Short mmCIF file of C-alpha atoms and ligand atoms in Angstrom, two decimals:
data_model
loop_
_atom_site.label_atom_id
_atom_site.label_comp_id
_atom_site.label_asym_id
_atom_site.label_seq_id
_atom_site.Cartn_x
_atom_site.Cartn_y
_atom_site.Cartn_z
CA UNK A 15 -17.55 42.57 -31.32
CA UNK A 16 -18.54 42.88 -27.92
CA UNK A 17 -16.74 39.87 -25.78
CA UNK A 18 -13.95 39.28 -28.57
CA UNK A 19 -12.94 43.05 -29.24
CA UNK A 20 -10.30 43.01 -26.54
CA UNK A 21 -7.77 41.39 -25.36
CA UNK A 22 -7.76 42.79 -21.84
CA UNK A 23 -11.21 43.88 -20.89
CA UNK A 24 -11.58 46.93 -18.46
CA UNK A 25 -13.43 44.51 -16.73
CA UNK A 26 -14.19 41.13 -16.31
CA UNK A 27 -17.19 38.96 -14.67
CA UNK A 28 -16.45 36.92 -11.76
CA UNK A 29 -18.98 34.53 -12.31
CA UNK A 30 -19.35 30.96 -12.29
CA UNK A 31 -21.98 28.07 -11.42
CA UNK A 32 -22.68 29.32 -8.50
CA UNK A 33 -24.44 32.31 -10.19
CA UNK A 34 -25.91 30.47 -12.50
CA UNK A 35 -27.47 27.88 -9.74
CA UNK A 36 -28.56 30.71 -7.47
CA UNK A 37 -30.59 32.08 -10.32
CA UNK A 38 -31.69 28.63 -11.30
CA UNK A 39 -32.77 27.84 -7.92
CA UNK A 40 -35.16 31.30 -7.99
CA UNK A 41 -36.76 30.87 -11.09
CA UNK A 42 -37.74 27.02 -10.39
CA UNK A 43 -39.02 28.51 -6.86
CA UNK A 44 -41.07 30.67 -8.02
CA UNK A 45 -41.06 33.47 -6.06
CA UNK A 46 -39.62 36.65 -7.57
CA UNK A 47 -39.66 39.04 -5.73
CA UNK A 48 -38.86 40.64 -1.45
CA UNK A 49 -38.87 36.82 -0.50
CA UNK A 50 -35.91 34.95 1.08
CA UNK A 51 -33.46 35.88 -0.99
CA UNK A 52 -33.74 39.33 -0.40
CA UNK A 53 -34.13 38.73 3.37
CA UNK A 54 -30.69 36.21 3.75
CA UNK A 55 -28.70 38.97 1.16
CA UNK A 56 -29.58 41.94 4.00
CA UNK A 57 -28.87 39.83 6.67
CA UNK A 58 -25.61 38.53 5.51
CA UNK A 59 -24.33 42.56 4.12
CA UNK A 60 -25.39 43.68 7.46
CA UNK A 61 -22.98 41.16 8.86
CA UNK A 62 -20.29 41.63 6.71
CA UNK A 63 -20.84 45.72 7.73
CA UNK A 64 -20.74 45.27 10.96
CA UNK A 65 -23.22 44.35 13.88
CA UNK A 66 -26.00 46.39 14.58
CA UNK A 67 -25.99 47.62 10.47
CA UNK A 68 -29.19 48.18 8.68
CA UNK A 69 -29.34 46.82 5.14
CA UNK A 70 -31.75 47.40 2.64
CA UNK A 71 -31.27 45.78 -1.13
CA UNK A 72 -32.62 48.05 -3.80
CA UNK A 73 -32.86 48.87 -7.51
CA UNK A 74 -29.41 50.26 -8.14
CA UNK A 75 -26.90 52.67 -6.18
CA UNK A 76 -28.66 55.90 -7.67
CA UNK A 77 -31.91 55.00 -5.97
CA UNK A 78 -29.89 54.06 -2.95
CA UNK A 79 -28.40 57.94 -3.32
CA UNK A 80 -31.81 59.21 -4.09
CA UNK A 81 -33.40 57.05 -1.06
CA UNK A 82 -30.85 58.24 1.14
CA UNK A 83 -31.38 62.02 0.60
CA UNK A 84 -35.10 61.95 0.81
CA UNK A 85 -34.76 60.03 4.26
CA UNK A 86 -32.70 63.19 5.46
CA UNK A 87 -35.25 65.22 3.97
CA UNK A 88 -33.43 66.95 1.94
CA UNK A 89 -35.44 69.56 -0.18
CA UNK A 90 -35.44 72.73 -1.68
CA UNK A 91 -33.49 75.53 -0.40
CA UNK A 92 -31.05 73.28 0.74
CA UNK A 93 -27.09 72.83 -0.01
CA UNK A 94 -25.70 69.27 -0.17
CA UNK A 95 -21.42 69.34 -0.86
CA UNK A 96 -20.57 66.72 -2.89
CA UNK A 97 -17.05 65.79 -4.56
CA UNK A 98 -16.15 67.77 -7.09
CA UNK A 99 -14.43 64.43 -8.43
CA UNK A 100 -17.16 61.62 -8.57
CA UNK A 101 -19.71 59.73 -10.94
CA UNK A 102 -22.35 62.16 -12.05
CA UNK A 103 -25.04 59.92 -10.12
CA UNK A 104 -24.35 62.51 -7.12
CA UNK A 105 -24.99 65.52 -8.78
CA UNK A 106 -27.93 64.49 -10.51
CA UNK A 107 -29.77 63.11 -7.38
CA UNK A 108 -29.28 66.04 -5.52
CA UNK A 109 -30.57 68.42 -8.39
CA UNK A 110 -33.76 66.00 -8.60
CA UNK A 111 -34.54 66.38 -5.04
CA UNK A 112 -34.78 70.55 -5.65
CA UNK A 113 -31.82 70.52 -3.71
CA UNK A 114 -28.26 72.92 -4.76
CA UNK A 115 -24.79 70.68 -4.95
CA UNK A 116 -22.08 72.25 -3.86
CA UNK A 117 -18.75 70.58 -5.29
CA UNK A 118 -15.64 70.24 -2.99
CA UNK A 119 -12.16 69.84 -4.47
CA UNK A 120 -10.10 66.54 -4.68
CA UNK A 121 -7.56 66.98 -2.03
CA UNK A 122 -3.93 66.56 -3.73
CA UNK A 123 -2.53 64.74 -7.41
CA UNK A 124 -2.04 61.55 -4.69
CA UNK A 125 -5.11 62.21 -2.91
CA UNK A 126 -7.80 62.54 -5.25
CA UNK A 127 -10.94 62.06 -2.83
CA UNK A 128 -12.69 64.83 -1.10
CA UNK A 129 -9.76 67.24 0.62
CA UNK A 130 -11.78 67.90 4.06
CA UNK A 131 -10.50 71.59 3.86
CA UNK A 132 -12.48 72.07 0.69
CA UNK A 133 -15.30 70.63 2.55
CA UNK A 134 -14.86 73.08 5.15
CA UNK A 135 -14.88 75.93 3.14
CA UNK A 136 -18.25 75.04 1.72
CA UNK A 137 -20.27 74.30 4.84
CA UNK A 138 -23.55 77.55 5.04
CA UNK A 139 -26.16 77.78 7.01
CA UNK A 140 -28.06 76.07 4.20
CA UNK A 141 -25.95 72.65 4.53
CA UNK A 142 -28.35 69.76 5.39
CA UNK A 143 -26.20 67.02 3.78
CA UNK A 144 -22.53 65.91 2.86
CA UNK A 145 -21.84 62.85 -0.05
CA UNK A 146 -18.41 61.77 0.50
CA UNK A 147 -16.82 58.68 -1.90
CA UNK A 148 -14.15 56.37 -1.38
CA UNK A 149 -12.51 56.57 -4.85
CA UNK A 150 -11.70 53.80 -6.32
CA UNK A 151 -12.19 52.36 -3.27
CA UNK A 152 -9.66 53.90 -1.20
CA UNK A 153 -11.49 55.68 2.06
CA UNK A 154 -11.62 59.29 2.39
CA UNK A 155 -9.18 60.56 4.99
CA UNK A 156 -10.66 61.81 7.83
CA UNK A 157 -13.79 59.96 7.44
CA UNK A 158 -14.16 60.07 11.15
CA UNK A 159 -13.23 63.52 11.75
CA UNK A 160 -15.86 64.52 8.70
CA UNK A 161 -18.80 62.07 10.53
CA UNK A 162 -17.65 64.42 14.12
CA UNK A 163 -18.33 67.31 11.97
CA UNK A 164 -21.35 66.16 10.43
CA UNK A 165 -22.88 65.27 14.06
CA UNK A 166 -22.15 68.53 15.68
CA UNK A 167 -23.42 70.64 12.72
CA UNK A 168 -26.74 68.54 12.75
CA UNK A 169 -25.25 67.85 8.56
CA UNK A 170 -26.52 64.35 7.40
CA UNK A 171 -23.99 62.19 6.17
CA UNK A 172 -24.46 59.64 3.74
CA UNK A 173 -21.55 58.01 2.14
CA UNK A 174 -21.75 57.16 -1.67
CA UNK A 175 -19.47 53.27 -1.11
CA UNK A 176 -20.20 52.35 -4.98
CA UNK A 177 -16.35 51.76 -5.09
CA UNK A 178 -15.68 50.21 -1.71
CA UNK A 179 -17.53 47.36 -0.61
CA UNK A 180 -15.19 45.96 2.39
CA UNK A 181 -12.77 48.99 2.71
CA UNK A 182 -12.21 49.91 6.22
CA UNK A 183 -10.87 52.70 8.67
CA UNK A 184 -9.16 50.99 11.69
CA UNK A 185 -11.14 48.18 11.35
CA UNK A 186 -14.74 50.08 10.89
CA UNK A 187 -16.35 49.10 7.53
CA UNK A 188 -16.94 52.14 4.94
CA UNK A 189 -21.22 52.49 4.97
CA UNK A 190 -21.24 52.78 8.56
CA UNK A 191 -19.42 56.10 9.10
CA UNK A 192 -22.34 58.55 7.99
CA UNK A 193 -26.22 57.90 8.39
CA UNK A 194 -26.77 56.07 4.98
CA UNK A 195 -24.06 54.28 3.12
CA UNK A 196 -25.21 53.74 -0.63
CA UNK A 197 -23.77 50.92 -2.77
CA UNK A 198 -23.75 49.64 -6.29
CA UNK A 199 -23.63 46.54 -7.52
CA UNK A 200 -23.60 47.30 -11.39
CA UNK A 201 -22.05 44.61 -13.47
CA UNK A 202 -18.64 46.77 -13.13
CA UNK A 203 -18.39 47.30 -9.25
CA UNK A 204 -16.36 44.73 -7.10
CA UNK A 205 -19.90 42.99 -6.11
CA UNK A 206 -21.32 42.57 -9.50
CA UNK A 207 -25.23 42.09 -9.90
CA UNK A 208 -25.58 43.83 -13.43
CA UNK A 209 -28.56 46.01 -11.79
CA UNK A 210 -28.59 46.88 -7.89
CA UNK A 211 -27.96 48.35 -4.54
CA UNK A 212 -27.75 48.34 -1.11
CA UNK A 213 -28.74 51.06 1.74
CA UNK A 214 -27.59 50.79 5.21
CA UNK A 215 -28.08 52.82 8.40
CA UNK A 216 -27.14 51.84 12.10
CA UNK A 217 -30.25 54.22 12.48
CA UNK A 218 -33.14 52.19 13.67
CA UNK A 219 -35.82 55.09 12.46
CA UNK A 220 -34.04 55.96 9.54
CA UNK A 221 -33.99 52.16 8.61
CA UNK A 222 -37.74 52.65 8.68
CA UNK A 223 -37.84 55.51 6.79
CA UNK A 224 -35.65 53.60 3.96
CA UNK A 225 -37.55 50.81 3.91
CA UNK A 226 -40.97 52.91 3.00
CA UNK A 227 -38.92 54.62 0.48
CA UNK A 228 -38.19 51.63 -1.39
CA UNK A 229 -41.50 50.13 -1.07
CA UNK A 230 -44.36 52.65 -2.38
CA UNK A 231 -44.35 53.69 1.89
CA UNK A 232 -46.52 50.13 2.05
CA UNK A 233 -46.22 48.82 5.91
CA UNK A 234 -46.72 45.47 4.88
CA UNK A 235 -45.40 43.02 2.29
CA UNK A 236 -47.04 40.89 -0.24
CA UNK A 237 -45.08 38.04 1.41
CA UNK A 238 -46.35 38.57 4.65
CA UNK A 239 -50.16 38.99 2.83
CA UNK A 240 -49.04 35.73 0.99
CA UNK A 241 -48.16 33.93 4.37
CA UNK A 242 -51.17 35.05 5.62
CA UNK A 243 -49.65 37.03 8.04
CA UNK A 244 -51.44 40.38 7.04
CA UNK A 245 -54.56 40.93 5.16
CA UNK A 246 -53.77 44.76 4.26
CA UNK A 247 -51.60 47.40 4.47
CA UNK A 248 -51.88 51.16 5.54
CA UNK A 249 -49.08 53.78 3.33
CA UNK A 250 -47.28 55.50 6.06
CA UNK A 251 -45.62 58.18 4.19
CA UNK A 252 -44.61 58.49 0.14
CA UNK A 253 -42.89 55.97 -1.25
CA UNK A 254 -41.32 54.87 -4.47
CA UNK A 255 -40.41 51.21 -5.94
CA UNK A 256 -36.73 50.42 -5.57
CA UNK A 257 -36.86 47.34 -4.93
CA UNK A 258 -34.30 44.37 -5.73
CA UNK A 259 -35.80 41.27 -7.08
CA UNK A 260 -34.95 38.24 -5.67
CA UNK A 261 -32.81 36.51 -8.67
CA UNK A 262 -30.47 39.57 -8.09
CA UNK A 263 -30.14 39.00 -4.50
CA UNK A 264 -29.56 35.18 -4.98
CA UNK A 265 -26.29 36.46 -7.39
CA UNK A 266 -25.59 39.14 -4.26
CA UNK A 267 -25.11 36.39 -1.88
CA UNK A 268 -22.84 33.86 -4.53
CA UNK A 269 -21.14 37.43 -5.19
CA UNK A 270 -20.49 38.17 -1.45
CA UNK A 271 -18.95 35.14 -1.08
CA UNK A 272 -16.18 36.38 -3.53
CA UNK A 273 -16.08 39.96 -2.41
CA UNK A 274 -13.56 39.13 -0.01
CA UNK A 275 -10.82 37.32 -2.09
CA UNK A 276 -11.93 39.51 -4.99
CA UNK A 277 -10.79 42.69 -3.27
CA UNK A 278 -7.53 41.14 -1.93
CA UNK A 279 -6.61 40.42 -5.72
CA UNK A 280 -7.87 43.19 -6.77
CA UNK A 281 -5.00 44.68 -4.24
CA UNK A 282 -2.10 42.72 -5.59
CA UNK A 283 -2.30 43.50 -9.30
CA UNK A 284 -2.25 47.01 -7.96
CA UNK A 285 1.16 46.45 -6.15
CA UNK A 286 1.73 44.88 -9.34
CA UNK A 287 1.01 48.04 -11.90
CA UNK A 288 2.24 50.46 -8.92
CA UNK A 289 5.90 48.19 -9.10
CA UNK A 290 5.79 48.26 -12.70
CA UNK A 291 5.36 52.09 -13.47
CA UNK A 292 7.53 53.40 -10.27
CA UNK A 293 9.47 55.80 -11.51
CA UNK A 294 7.74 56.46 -15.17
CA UNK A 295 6.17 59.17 -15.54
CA UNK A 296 2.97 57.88 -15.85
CA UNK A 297 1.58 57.91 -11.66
CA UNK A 298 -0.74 55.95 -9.87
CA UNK A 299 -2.30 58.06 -7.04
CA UNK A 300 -3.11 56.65 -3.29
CA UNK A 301 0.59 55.88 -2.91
CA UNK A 302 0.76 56.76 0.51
CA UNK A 303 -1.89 55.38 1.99
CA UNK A 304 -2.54 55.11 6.21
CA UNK A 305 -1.51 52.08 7.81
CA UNK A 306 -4.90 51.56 9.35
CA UNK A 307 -6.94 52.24 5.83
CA UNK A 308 -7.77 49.16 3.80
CA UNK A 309 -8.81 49.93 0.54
CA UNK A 310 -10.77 47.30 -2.17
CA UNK A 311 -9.09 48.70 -5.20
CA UNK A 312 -12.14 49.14 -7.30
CA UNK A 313 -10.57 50.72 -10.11
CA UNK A 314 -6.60 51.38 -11.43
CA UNK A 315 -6.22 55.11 -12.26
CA UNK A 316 -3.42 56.46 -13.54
CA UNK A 317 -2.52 59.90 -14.65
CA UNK A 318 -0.50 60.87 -17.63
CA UNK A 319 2.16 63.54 -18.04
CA UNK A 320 1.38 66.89 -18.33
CA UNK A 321 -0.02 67.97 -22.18
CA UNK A 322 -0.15 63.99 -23.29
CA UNK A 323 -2.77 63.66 -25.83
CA UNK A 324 -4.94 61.32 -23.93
CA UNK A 325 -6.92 60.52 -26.70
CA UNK A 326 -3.90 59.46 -28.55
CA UNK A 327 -2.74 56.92 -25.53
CA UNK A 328 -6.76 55.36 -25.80
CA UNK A 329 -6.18 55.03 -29.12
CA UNK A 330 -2.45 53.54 -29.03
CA UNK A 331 -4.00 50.64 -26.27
CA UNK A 332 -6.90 50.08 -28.42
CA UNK A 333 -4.82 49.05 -31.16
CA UNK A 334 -2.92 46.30 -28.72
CA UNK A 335 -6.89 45.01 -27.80
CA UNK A 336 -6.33 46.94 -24.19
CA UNK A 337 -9.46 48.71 -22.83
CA UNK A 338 -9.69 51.86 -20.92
CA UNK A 339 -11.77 54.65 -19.57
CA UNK A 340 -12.38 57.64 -18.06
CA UNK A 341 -13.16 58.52 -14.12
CA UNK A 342 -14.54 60.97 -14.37
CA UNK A 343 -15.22 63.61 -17.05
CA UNK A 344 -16.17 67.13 -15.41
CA UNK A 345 -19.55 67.88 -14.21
CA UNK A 346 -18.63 71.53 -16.20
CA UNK A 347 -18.54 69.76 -19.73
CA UNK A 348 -21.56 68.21 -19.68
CA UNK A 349 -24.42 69.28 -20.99
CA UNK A 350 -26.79 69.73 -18.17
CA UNK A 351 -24.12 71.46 -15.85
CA UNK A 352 -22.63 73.84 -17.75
CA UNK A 353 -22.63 77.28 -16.37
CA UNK A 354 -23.39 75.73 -13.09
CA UNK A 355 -19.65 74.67 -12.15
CA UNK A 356 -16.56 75.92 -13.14
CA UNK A 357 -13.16 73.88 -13.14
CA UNK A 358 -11.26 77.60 -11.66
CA UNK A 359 -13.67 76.30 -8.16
CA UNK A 360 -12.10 73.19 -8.54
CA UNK A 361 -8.61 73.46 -9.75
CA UNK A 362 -7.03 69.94 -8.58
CA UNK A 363 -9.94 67.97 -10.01
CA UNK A 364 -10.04 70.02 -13.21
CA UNK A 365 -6.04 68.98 -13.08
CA UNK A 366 -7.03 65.15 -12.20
CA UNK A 367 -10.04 64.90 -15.29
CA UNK A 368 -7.84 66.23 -17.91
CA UNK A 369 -4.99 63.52 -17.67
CA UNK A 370 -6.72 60.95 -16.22
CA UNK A 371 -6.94 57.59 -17.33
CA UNK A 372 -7.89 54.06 -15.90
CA UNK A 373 -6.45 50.85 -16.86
CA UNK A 374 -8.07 47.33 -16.96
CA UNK A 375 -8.67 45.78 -13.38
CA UNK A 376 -10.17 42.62 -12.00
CA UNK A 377 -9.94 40.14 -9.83
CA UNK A 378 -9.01 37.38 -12.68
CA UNK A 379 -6.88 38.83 -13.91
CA UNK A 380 -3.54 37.45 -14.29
CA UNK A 381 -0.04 38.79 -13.50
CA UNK A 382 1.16 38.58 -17.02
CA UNK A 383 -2.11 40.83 -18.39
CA UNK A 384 -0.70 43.25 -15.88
CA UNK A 385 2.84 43.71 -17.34
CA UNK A 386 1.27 43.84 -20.94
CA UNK A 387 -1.18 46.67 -19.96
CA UNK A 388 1.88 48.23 -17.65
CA UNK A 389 4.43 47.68 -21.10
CA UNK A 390 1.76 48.86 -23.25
CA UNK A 391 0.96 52.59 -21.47
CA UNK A 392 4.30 53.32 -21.40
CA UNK A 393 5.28 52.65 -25.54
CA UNK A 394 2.27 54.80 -25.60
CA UNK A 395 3.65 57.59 -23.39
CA UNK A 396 6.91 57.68 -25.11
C1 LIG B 420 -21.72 53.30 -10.00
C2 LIG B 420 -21.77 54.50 -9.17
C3 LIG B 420 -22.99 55.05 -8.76
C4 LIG B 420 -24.32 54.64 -9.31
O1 LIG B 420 -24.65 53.32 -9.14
P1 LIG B 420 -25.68 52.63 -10.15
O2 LIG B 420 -25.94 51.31 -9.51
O3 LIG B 420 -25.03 52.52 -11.47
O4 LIG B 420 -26.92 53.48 -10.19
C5 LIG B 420 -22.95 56.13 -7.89
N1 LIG B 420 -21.80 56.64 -7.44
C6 LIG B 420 -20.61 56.15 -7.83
C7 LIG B 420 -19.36 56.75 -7.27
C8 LIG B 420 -20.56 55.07 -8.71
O5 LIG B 420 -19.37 54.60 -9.09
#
């Protein structure tokens, strides 16, 4: 079981020596935790965001989410639009901060992120914050016309980049269009940790506000106690404990180092499937993206004819040893949310989850893994 089950993987680790030194060189240096690790993995995300970017390394991207919500003190009473298409990490944040989530449709079958007419069309009074995501790592269109929006409402902005580390609008990085950018860096995401996150914010107060968030509110750090350099510490507001140890930030920087040439990879098997299955009639969305977007591929979705038996086509792979999955099911079939979303609100991503399917991805793998996934779906289809 487990590593020998399948032939193609979904995914696949990146990994090497290099993670397995960095963690190495933590554990013999025995300090584990908000040390220099931590501090060189900020510093070198804030650089790859951009100048002038705020990074903070957390737990995971759900306490990013939840982190960057409670900095825009969002509350009770108020409405937060969210994609209608997305992981369920969104929903559930802003339902544990009292707060009502307000889904917005995908826009078309090609464009499946947030359509900003949809997000329009759900903007009250009672909107204090917007969560847009770059799926699969392709950024939303209009990202800068939703920010202009979202500045002269007085709506916070936070952008959910768990699929787009390194995807950019005309050259500006995705996590630096909104007032918090939230990433992941789950074993699965395009910067693989296993557990982790990152919050950023070219907002100097906000950055403050983060950083007592993820640290119990504490205004100094057992480092700086350790150095000497404080004796105590006053709590400045509520806090929680999100923080990232530093073994996980040593594997952030080795992984940073890859995220680059991971993503470009990641971009050429998908010319790869999208040249394989042209004209089939199983579709690859994103096909015509902007010239000026640059997306980092995080995932290959696909989505089968019209009244295919999906669960027939997972099977039909399985038996050849490929992997694949799901992005996403509904919010409406779950447990927790039914009765509190309908797919008739929602009619393109109700369209999207019921033939949707995503095919293995990742940055090693090779060419000839492509065509047999590619040959593979379509004996399937037919
Ligand atoms: C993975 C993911 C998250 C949650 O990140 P975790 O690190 O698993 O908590 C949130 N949003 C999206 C879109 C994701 O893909």
């Amino acid at each position: 079981m487990g590593k020998n089950m399948w032939n193609i993987q979904l995914f696949k680790l990146n990994f090497d020596d290099k993670e397995v030194s960095a963690v190495a060189n933590v554990v013999a240096g025995g300090w584990l935790s908000m040390g220099e690790e931590i501090n060189k993995f900020e510093t070198a995300f804030g650089t790859f965001l951009g100048d002038g970017t705020y990074c903070k390394a957390v737990s995971n991207g759900t306490a990013a989410l939840h982190m960057a919500l409670l900095a825009l003190d969002v509350g009770p009473g108020d409405e937060v639009i969210i994609p209608a298409l997305t992981f369920v990490a969104d929903v559930n944040v802003v339902n544990l901060v009292g707060a009502r989530p307000i889904l917005a449709d995908a826009t078309s079958l090609d464009d499946w992120n947030m359509s900003i007419g949809s997000l329009q069309d759900q903007i009250t009074d009672k909107t204090k914050a917007i969560i847009v995501v770059h799926y699969a790592g392709y950024p939303i269109n209009d990202i800068a016309k939703i920010s202009q929006l979202c500045k002269d409402k007085g709506i916070g902005l936070i952008e959910d980049v768990a699929h787009a580390p390194g995807a950019t609008v005309d050259g500006k990085v995705c996590g630096t269009f909104g007032d918090v950018g939230c990433f992941s860096f789950f074993s699965n995401k395009n910067l693989s940790i296993g557990e982790g996150g990152m919050v950023s914010t070219l907002d100097p107060e906000l950055n403050k506000k983060l950083g007592y968030l993820r640290s119990h509110g504490m205004t100094t750090l057992t480092l700086d106690r350790h150095k000497g350099r404080a004796i105590t510490y006053d709590v400045a507001q509520p806090g929680l404990n999100y923080r990232m140890d530093e073994m996980r930030a040593a594997i952030g920087l080795a992984q940073l180092d890859k995220l680059p040439a991971g993503n470009v990879r990641r971009g050429e098997l998908t010319d790869r499937y999208r040249s394989n299955l042209e004209g089939s009639p199983v579709t690859m969305p994103f096909e015509h993206q902007p010239s000026n977007f640059t997306s980092v591929y995080h995932i290959l979705p696909v989505l089968l004819p019209e009244k295919t038996d999906r669960v027939a086509v997972i099977g039909a792979l399985k038996e050849k040893g490929i992997q694949s999955s799901i992005h996403y099911p509904p919010f409406w079939d779950f447990t927790a949310y039914k009765g509190q979303f309908s797919p008739n609100d929602s009619p393109v991503t109700a369209d999207i989850c019921s033939r949707q399917l995503t095919l293995p991805l990742f940055p090693t793998m090779s060419e000839h893994e492509v065509d047999q996934v590619c040959n593979a779906i379509l004996e399937a289809i037919a």
